[in-house]
PDB file of C-alpha atoms in Angstrom:
ATOM      1  CA  MET A   1      20.371 232.288  84.015  1.00  0.00           C
ATOM      2  CA  ASN A   2      18.276 229.297  85.108  1.00  0.00           C
ATOM      3  CA  ARG A   3      17.911 229.032  88.870  1.00  0.00           C
ATOM      4  CA  LEU A   4      15.643 225.998  88.932  1.00  0.00           C
ATOM      5  CA  PRO A   5      17.348 222.814  90.083  1.00  0.00           C
ATOM      6  CA  LYS A   6      17.728 220.025  87.545  1.00  0.00           C
ATOM      7  CA  THR A   7      15.543 217.010  88.132  1.00  0.00           C
ATOM      8  CA  ASN A   8      15.789 213.556  86.674  1.00  0.00           C
ATOM      9  CA  ALA A   9      12.832 212.673  84.502  1.00  0.00           C
ATOM     10  CA  VAL A  10      10.798 209.827  85.901  1.00  0.00           C
ATOM     11  CA  GLY A  11       8.586 207.783  83.615  1.00  0.00           C
ATOM     12  CA  PRO A  12       5.220 206.369  84.532  1.00  0.00           C
ATOM     13  CA  ALA A  13       5.172 203.675  87.186  1.00  0.00           C
ATOM     14  CA  ARG A  14       5.113 200.130  85.833  1.00  0.00           C
ATOM     15  CA  PHE A  15       2.519 197.710  87.054  1.00  0.00           C
ATOM     16  CA  PRO A  16       3.888 194.615  88.753  1.00  0.00           C
ATOM     17  CA  SER A  17       4.274 191.261  87.109  1.00  0.00           C
ATOM     18  CA  GLY A  18       4.326 187.882  88.833  1.00  0.00           C
ATOM     19  CA  SER A  19       2.223 185.070  90.184  1.00  0.00           C
ATOM     20  CA  TYR A  20       1.062 183.582  93.442  1.00  0.00           C
ATOM     21  CA  THR A  21      -0.758 180.542  94.731  1.00  0.00           C
ATOM     22  CA  ILE A  22      -3.644 180.735  97.137  1.00  0.00           C
ATOM     23  CA  SER A  23      -5.130 177.902  99.179  1.00  0.00           C
ATOM     24  CA  ALA A  24      -8.846 177.073  99.221  1.00  0.00           C
ATOM     25  CA  ALA A  25      -8.978 178.795 102.629  1.00  0.00           C
ATOM     26  CA  GLY A  26      -7.608 182.017 101.106  1.00  0.00           C
ATOM     27  CA  SER A  27      -4.049 181.808 102.455  1.00  0.00           C
ATOM     28  CA  ILE A  28      -1.294 182.982 100.163  1.00  0.00           C
ATOM     29  CA  MET A  29       1.189 180.135  99.875  1.00  0.00           C
ATOM     30  CA  VAL A  30       3.943 181.543  97.652  1.00  0.00           C
ATOM     31  CA  SER A  31       4.384 184.663  95.526  1.00  0.00           C
ATOM     32  CA  THR A  32       6.752 186.007  92.883  1.00  0.00           C
ATOM     33  CA  LEU A  33       5.134 189.460  92.959  1.00  0.00           C
ATOM     34  CA  PRO A  34       7.305 192.291  94.259  1.00  0.00           C
ATOM     35  CA  GLY A  35       7.020 193.131  97.949  1.00  0.00           C
ATOM     36  CA  SER A  36       5.526 196.498  96.983  1.00  0.00           C
ATOM     37  CA  PHE A  37       2.372 194.759  95.695  1.00  0.00           C
ATOM     38  CA  PRO A  38      -0.068 194.914  98.641  1.00  0.00           C
ATOM     39  CA  ARG A  39      -0.861 191.577 100.256  1.00  0.00           C
ATOM     40  CA  GLU A  40      -4.403 192.828 100.883  1.00  0.00           C
ATOM     41  CA  ARG A  41      -4.847 193.252  97.124  1.00  0.00           C
ATOM     42  CA  MET A  42      -3.573 189.717  96.482  1.00  0.00           C
ATOM     43  CA  GLU A  43      -6.029 188.391  99.078  1.00  0.00           C
ATOM     44  CA  ALA A  44      -8.930 190.374  97.570  1.00  0.00           C
ATOM     45  CA  ILE A  45      -8.167 189.161  94.034  1.00  0.00           C
ATOM     46  CA  GLY A  46      -7.739 185.611  95.338  1.00  0.00           C
ATOM     47  CA  LYS A  47     -11.084 185.716  97.151  1.00  0.00           C
ATOM     48  CA  VAL A  48     -12.897 186.711  93.930  1.00  0.00           C
ATOM     49  CA  ILE A  49     -11.043 184.068  91.892  1.00  0.00           C
ATOM     50  CA  LEU A  50     -11.750 181.284  94.400  1.00  0.00           C
ATOM     51  CA  SER A  51     -15.418 182.296  94.540  1.00  0.00           C
ATOM     52  CA  ALA A  52     -15.766 182.268  90.736  1.00  0.00           C
ATOM     53  CA  LEU A  53     -13.995 178.919  90.376  1.00  0.00           C
ATOM     54  CA  GLY A  54     -16.045 177.378  93.206  1.00  0.00           C
ATOM     55  CA  THR A  55     -19.333 178.620  91.773  1.00  0.00           C
ATOM     56  CA  ALA A  56     -18.471 177.251  88.334  1.00  0.00           C
ATOM     57  CA  ARG A  57     -17.646 173.870  89.914  1.00  0.00           C
ATOM     58  CA  GLU A  58     -20.953 173.855  91.843  1.00  0.00           C
ATOM     59  CA  LEU A  59     -22.860 174.566  88.615  1.00  0.00           C
ATOM     60  CA  GLY A  60     -21.169 171.637  86.901  1.00  0.00           C
ATOM     61  CA  THR A  61     -19.197 173.826  84.499  1.00  0.00           C
ATOM     62  CA  PRO A  62     -15.728 173.997  86.041  1.00  0.00           C
ATOM     63  CA  PHE A  63     -13.240 176.413  84.528  1.00  0.00           C
ATOM     64  CA  THR A  64      -9.708 175.343  83.789  1.00  0.00           C
ATOM     65  CA  GLU A  65      -8.667 178.975  83.414  1.00  0.00           C
ATOM     66  CA  LEU A  66     -10.214 182.319  84.255  1.00  0.00           C
ATOM     67  CA  ALA A  67      -9.069 185.624  82.698  1.00  0.00           C
ATOM     68  CA  ALA A  68      -9.909 189.231  83.538  1.00  0.00           C
ATOM     69  CA  ASP A  69      -8.594 192.645  82.566  1.00  0.00           C
ATOM     70  CA  PHE A  70      -8.860 195.069  85.443  1.00  0.00           C
ATOM     71  CA  ALA A  71      -7.406 198.518  86.121  1.00  0.00           C
ATOM     72  CA  GLY A  72      -4.378 198.089  83.881  1.00  0.00           C
ATOM     73  CA  LEU A  73      -3.709 194.531  84.995  1.00  0.00           C
ATOM     74  CA  GLU A  74      -4.274 191.274  83.169  1.00  0.00           C
ATOM     75  CA  ILE A  75      -5.275 188.607  85.670  1.00  0.00           C
ATOM     76  CA  ARG A  76      -5.254 184.921  84.740  1.00  0.00           C
ATOM     77  CA  ALA A  77      -6.011 182.118  87.152  1.00  0.00           C
ATOM     78  CA  ARG A  78      -5.920 178.342  86.988  1.00  0.00           C
ATOM     79  CA  ASP A  79      -7.903 176.084  89.269  1.00  0.00           C
ATOM     80  CA  LEU A  80      -5.760 173.804  91.404  1.00  0.00           C
ATOM     81  CA  VAL A  81      -8.745 172.073  93.080  1.00  0.00           C
ATOM     82  CA  GLY A  82      -7.882 173.165  96.563  1.00  0.00           C
ATOM     83  CA  GLY A  83      -6.729 176.615  95.587  1.00  0.00           C
ATOM     84  CA  ALA A  84      -5.575 178.511  92.547  1.00  0.00           C
ATOM     85  CA  ILE A  85      -2.502 179.903  90.867  1.00  0.00           C
ATOM     86  CA  ILE A  86      -2.942 183.507  89.820  1.00  0.00           C
ATOM     87  CA  PHE A  87      -0.808 185.296  87.222  1.00  0.00           C
ATOM     88  CA  ILE A  88      -0.715 189.096  87.153  1.00  0.00           C
ATOM     89  CA  THR A  89       0.819 191.059  84.275  1.00  0.00           C
ATOM     90  CA  PRO A  90       0.498 194.650  83.056  1.00  0.00           C
ATOM     91  CA  GLN A  91      -2.030 195.073  80.247  1.00  0.00           C
ATOM     92  CA  GLU A  92      -0.512 195.640  76.846  1.00  0.00           C
ATOM     93  CA  TYR A  93      -2.127 198.477  74.918  1.00  0.00           C
TER      94      TYR A  93
END
């Protein structure tokens, strides 16, 4: 006789997928990421992206696209000259 209650198996959590635009001042303009994705994380990623794009521009070697793999996420960003659009997808292994 089994007295343990049945539980539904839950698979590993999926990373979010979506995109957002960020202004040159660091304000998030629009996002397709789920509401569960922390806004603070979007702002932190955006700050790093804007800094990298700005530095490249200052050095005379502007990027059209920037890509990074970080903590299970693939992050791609495109310079909008006055901000950036950032795409976030789960890494494929």
